[in-house]
Short mmCIF file of C-alpha atoms in Angstrom, two decimals:
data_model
loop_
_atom_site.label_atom_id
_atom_site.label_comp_id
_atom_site.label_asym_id
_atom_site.label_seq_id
_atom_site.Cartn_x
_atom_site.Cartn_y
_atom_site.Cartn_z
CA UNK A 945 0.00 0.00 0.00
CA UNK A 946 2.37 2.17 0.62
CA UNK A 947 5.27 1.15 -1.67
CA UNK A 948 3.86 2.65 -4.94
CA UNK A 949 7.14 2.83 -7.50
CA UNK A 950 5.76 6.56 -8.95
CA UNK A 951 5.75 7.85 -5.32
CA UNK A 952 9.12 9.08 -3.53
CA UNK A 953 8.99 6.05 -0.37
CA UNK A 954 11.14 6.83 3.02
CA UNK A 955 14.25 4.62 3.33
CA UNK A 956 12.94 1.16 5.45
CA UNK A 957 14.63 0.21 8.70
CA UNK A 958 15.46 -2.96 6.87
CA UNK A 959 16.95 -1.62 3.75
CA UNK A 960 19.15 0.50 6.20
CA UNK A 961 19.80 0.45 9.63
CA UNK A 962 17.55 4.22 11.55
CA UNK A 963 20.73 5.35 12.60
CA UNK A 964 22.31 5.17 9.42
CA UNK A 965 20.77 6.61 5.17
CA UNK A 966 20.69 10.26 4.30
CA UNK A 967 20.12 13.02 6.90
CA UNK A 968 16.54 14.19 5.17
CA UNK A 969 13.14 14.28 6.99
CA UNK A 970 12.28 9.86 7.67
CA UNK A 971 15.11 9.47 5.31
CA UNK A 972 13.32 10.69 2.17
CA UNK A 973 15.59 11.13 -1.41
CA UNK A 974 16.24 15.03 -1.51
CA UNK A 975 15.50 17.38 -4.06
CA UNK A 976 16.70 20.74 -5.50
CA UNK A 977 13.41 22.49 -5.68
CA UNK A 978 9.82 21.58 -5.29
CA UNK A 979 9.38 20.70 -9.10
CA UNK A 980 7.16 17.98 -9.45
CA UNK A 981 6.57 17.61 -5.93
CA UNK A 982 2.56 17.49 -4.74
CA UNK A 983 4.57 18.34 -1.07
CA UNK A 984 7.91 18.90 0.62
CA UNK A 985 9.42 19.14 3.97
CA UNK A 986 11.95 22.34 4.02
CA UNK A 987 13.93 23.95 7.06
CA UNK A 988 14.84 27.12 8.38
CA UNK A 989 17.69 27.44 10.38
CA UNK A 990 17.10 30.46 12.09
CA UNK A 991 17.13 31.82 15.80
CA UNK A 992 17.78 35.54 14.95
CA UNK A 993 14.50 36.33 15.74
CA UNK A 994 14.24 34.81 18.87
CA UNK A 995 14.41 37.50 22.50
CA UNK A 996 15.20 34.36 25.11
CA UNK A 997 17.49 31.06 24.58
CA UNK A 998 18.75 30.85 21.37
CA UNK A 999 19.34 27.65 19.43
CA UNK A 1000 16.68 27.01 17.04
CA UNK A 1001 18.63 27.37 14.34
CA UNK A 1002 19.81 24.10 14.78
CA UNK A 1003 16.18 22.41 15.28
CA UNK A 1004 15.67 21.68 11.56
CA UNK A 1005 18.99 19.03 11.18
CA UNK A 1006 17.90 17.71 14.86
CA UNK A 1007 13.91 17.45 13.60
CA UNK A 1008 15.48 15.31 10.79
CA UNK A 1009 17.39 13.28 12.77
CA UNK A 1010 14.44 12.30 14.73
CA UNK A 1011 12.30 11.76 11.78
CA UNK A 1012 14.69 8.34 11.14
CA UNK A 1013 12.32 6.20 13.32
CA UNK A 1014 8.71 7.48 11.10
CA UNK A 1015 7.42 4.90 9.31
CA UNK A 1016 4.98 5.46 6.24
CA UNK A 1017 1.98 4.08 6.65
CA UNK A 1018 -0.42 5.72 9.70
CA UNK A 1019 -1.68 3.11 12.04
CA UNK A 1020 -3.61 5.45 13.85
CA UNK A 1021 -5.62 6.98 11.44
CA UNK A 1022 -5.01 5.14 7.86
CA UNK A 1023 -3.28 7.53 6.34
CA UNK A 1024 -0.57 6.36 3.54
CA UNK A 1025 0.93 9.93 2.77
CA UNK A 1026 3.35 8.53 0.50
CA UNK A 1027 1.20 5.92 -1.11
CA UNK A 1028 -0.69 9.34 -3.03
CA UNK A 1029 1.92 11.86 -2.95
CA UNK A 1030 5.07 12.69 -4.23
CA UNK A 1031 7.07 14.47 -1.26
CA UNK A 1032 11.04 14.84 -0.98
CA UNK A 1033 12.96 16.76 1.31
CA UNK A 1034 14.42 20.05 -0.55
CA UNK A 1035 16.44 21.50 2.16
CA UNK A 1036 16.77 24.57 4.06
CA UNK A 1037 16.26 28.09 2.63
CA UNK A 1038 19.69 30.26 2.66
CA UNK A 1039 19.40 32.65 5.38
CA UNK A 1040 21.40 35.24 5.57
CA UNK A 1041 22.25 34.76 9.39
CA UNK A 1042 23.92 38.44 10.40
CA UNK A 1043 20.40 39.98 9.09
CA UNK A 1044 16.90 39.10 10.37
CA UNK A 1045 14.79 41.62 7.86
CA UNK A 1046 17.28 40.37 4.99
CA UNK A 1047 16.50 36.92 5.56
CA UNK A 1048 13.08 37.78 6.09
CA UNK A 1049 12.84 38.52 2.38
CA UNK A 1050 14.95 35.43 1.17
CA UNK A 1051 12.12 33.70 3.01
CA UNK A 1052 9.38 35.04 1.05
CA UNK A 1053 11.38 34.63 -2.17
CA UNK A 1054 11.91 31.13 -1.51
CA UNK A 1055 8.61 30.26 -1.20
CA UNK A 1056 7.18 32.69 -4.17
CA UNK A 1057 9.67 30.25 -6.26
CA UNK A 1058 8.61 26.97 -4.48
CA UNK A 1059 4.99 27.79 -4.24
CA UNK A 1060 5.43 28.24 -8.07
CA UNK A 1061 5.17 24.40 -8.55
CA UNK A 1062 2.12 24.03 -6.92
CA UNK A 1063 3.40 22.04 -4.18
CA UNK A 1064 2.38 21.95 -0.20
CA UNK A 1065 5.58 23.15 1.79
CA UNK A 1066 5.85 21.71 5.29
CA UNK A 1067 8.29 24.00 7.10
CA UNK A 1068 10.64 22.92 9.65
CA UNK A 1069 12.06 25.72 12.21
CA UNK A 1070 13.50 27.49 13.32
CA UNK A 1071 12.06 30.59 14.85
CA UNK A 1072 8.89 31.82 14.32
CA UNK A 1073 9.25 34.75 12.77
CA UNK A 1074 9.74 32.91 9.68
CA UNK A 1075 5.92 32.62 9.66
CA UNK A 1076 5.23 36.24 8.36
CA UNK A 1077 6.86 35.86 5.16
CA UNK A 1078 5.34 32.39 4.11
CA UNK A 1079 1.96 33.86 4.98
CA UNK A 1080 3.28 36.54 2.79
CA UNK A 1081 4.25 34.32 -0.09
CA UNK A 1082 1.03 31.88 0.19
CA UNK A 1083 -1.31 34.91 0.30
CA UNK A 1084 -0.15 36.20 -2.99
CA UNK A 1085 -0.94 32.58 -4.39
CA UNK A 1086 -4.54 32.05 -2.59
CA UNK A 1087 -5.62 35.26 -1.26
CA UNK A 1088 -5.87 35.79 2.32
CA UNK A 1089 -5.91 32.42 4.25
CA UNK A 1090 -7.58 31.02 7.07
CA UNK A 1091 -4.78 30.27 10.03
CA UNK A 1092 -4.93 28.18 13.07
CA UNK A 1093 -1.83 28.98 15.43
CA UNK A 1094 -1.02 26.95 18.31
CA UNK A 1095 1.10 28.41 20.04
CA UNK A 1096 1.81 29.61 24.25
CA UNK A 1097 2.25 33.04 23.09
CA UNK A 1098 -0.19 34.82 20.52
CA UNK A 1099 3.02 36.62 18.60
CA UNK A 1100 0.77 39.63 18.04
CA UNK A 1101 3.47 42.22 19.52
CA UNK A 1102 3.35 45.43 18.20
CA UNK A 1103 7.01 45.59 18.48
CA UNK A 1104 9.90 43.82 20.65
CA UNK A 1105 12.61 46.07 21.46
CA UNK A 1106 11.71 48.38 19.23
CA UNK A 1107 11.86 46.14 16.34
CA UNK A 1108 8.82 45.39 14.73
CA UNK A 1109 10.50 42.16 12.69
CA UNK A 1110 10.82 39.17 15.82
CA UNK A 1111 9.27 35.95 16.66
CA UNK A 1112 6.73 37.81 19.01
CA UNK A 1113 5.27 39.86 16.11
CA UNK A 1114 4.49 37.52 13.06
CA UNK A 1115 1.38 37.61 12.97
CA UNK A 1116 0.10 40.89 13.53
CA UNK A 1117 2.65 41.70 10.55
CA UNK A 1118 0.05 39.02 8.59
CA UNK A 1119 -2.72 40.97 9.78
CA UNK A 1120 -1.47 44.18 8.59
CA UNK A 1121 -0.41 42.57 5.18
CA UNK A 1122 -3.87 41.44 4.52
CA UNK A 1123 -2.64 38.09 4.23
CA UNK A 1124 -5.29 36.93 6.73
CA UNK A 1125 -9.28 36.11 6.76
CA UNK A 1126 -9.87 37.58 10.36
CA UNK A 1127 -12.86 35.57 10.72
CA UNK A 1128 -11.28 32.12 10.41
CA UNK A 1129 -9.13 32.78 12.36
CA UNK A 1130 -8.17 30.60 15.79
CA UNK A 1131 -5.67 30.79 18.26
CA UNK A 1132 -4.85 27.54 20.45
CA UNK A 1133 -2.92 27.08 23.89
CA UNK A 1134 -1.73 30.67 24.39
CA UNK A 1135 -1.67 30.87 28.71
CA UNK A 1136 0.47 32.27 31.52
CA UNK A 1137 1.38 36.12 32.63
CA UNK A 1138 1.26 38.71 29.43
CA UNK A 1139 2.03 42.67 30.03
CA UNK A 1140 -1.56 43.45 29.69
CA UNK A 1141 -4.89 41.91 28.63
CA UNK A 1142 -4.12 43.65 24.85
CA UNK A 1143 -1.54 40.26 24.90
CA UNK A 1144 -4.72 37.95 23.67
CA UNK A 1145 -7.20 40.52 23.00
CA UNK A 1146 -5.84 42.41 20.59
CA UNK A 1147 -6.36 39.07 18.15
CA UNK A 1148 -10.28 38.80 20.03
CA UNK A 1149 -10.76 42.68 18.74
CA UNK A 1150 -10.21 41.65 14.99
CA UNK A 1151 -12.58 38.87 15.56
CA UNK A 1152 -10.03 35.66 16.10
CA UNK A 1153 -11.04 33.25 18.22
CA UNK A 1154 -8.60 32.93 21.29
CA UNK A 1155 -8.69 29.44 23.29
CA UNK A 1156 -6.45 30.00 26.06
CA UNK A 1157 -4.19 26.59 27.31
CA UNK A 1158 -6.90 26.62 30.53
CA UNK A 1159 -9.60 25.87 28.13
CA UNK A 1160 -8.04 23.10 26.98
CA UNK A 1161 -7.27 21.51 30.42
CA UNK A 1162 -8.86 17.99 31.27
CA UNK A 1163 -10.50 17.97 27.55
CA UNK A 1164 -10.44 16.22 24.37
CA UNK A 1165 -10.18 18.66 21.26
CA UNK A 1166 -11.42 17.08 18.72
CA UNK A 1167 -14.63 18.61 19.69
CA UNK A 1168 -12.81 22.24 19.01
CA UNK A 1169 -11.44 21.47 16.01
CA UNK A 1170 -14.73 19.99 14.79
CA UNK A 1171 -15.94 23.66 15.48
CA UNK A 1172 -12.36 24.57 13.85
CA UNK A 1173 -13.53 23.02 10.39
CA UNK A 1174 -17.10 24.12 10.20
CA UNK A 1175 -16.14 27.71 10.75
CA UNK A 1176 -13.19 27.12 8.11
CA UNK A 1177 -15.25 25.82 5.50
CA UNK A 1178 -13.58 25.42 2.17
CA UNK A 1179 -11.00 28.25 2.54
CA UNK A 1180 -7.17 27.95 2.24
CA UNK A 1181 -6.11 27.58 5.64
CA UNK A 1182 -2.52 27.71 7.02
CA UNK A 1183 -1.23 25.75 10.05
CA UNK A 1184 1.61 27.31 12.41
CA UNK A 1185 2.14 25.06 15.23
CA UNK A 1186 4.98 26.37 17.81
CA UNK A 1187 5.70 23.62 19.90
CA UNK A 1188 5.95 25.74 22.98
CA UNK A 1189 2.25 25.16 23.01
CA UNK A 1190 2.98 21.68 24.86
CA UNK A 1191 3.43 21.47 28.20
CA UNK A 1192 7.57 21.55 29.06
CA UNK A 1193 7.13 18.32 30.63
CA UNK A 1194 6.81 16.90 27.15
CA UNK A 1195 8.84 19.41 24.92
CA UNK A 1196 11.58 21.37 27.11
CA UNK A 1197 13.75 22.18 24.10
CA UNK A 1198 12.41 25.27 23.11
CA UNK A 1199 13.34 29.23 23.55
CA UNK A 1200 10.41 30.78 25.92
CA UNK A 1201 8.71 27.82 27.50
CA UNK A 1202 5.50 27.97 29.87
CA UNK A 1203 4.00 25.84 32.16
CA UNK A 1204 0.61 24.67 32.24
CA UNK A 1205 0.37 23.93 28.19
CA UNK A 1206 -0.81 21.13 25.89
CA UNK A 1207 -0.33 17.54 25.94
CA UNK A 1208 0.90 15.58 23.53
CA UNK A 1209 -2.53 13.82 22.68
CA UNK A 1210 -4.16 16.91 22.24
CA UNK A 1211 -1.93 18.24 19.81
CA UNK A 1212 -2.21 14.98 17.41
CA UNK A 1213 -5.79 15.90 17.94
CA UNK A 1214 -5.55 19.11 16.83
CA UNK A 1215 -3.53 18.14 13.88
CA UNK A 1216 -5.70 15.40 12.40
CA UNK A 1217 -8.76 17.56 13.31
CA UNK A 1218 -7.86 19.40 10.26
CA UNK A 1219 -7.90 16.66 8.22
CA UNK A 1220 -10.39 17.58 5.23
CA UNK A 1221 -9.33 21.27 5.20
CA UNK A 1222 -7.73 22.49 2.43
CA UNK A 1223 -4.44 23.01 3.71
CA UNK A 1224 -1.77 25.13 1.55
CA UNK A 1225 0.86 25.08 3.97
CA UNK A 1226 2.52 23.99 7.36
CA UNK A 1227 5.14 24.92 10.16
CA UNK A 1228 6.38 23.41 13.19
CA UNK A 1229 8.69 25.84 14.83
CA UNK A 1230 10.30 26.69 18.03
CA UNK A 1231 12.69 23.75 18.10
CA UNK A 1232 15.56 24.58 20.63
CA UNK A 1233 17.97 21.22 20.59
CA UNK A 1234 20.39 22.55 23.03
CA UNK A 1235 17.27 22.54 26.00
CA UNK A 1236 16.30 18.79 25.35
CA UNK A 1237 19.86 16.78 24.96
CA UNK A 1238 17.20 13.57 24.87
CA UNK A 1239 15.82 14.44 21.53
CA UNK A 1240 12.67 14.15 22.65
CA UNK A 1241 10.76 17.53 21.97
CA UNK A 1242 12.61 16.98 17.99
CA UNK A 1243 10.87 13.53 18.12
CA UNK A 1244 7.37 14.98 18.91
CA UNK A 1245 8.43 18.03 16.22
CA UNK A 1246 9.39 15.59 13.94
CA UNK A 1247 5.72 13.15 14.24
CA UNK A 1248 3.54 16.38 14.20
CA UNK A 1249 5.43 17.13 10.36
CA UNK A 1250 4.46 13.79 9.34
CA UNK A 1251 0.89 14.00 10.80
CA UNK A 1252 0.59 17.11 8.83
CA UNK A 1253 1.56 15.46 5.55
CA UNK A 1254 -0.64 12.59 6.61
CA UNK A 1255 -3.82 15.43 6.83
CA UNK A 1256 -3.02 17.23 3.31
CA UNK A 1257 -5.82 17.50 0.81
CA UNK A 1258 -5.35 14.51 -2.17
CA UNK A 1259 -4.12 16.80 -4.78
CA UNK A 1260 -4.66 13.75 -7.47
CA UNK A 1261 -8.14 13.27 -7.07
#
């Protein structure tokens, strides 16, 4: 079922042994661009944007290391990504990594080119400032989106430091670029002490929903995201998923962790709750290797990527 010779197929613990085979998210063959690709996994390397610990740069090679131990087929919920879709792993976009706004705009150039062959990217990060220009880039191929962001923090900052260009401030940059659809929009998991109660309602006064981490406490989600999809509809919709939303007692290695966030369960529930939306894009950022010498928050990075391939609308028919 899932070894289909026109499809791209992850390298099998018994053709190679997990620790060994090419360094590419679960081992996939690699690929210069996304030219005949229906989706790809690509990283960006990047902490620059980041105002607490630094190391995310380095959380796209460790979320591929991780991904060695993925097999194809989804036992869980049926899918066979790679049974219906050609996906490699293209690599990471050049940043230029003296420069934040500079690489801001290689970002957004990247994916203008890459979103130019029609194919889903799957970002891996990386900080998450890197979310502004993708929005940026997908908007000018679908029009404003609709965008669920889980996240501890609702990264709606006017400004950090001054700077208006940080991984507290991507997504009222979106907002101001038109690159959103206010009313579709949905915040998950943000919690703990802000400056003021602007922190989450500033996204509540342009009519996003805002589902604080106490919300989600004691519950299954699937009835949210239900709620999630109806509201969506048909619309594009863009998934940012910071995985400081968890709880630190499952994902320590990250830059600005709080306690009192998501569990693991509830974050696979949020991801396949989206499955039937028509999803145009992906990120899982927020990866900081040097907090979590285990591997263990780039494990749970690197299974949320492949539920979100396993969720992507058939683009075969």
């Amino acid at each position: 079922m899932t070894d289909d010779p026109n499809f791209n197929q992850p390298l099998g613990g018994n053709q190679m042994p997990r620790f060994g085979g090419p360094a590419t998210m679960m081992r996939l063959p690699s690929a210069p661009n996304a030219a005949g690709l229906d989706a790809c996994f690509v990283g960006i390397p990047m902490d620059i944007g980041a105002s607490n610990r630094a190391g995310t740069r380095h959380g796209p090679r460790q979320i591929r290391d991780e991904s060695r131990m993925i097999r194809p087929f989804n036992m869980a919920t049926g899918a066979a990504p790679f049974a219906r879709m050609q996906v490699a792993d293209i690599g990471d976009v050049p940043i230029n990594t003296f420069d934040l706004k500079k690489s801001v705009a290689i970002i957004e150039d990247f994916y203008d080119e890459l979103l130019s062959h029609d194919a889903i990217p799957l970002t891996l990060g990386g900080d998450h400032t890197l979310s502004w220009p993708i929005l940026k880039a997908i908007a000018k191929k679908h029009g404003p989106v609709a965008l669920i962001h889980v996240d501890a923090h609702s990264d709606t900052n006017e400004h950090m430091f001054g700077e208006t260009v940080a991984h507290g401030c991507p997504f009222r940059r979106a907002w101001e670029d038109g690159c959103l659809q206010n009313d579709k929009v949905t915040q998950i998991g943000v919690r703990t002490t802000g400056y003021a109660p602007d922190d989450f309602d500033w996204g509540r006064s342009k009519g996003w929903r805002v589902v604080q981490a106490e919300e989600c406490w004691y519950k299954s989600l699937a009835p949210l995201m239900a709620e999630i999809r109806e509201r969506i509809g048909d619309a594009p919709v863009y998934l940012t998923f910071d995985i400081d939303s968890l709880d630190p007692a499952f994902a320590p290695g990250t830059g600005t962790v709080e306690p009192g966030g998501l569990s693991i369960w509830q974050a696979y529930e949020i991801v396949r709750g989206c499955a039937g939306l028509n999803l145009v894009g992906c990120d899982l950022v927020e990866v900081s290797p040097p907090y979590d010498p285990s591997g263990n928050t780039a494990l749970i990075a690197a299974n949320l990527l492949y539920e979100m391939l396993c969720v992507l609308p058939d683009r075969r028919g």
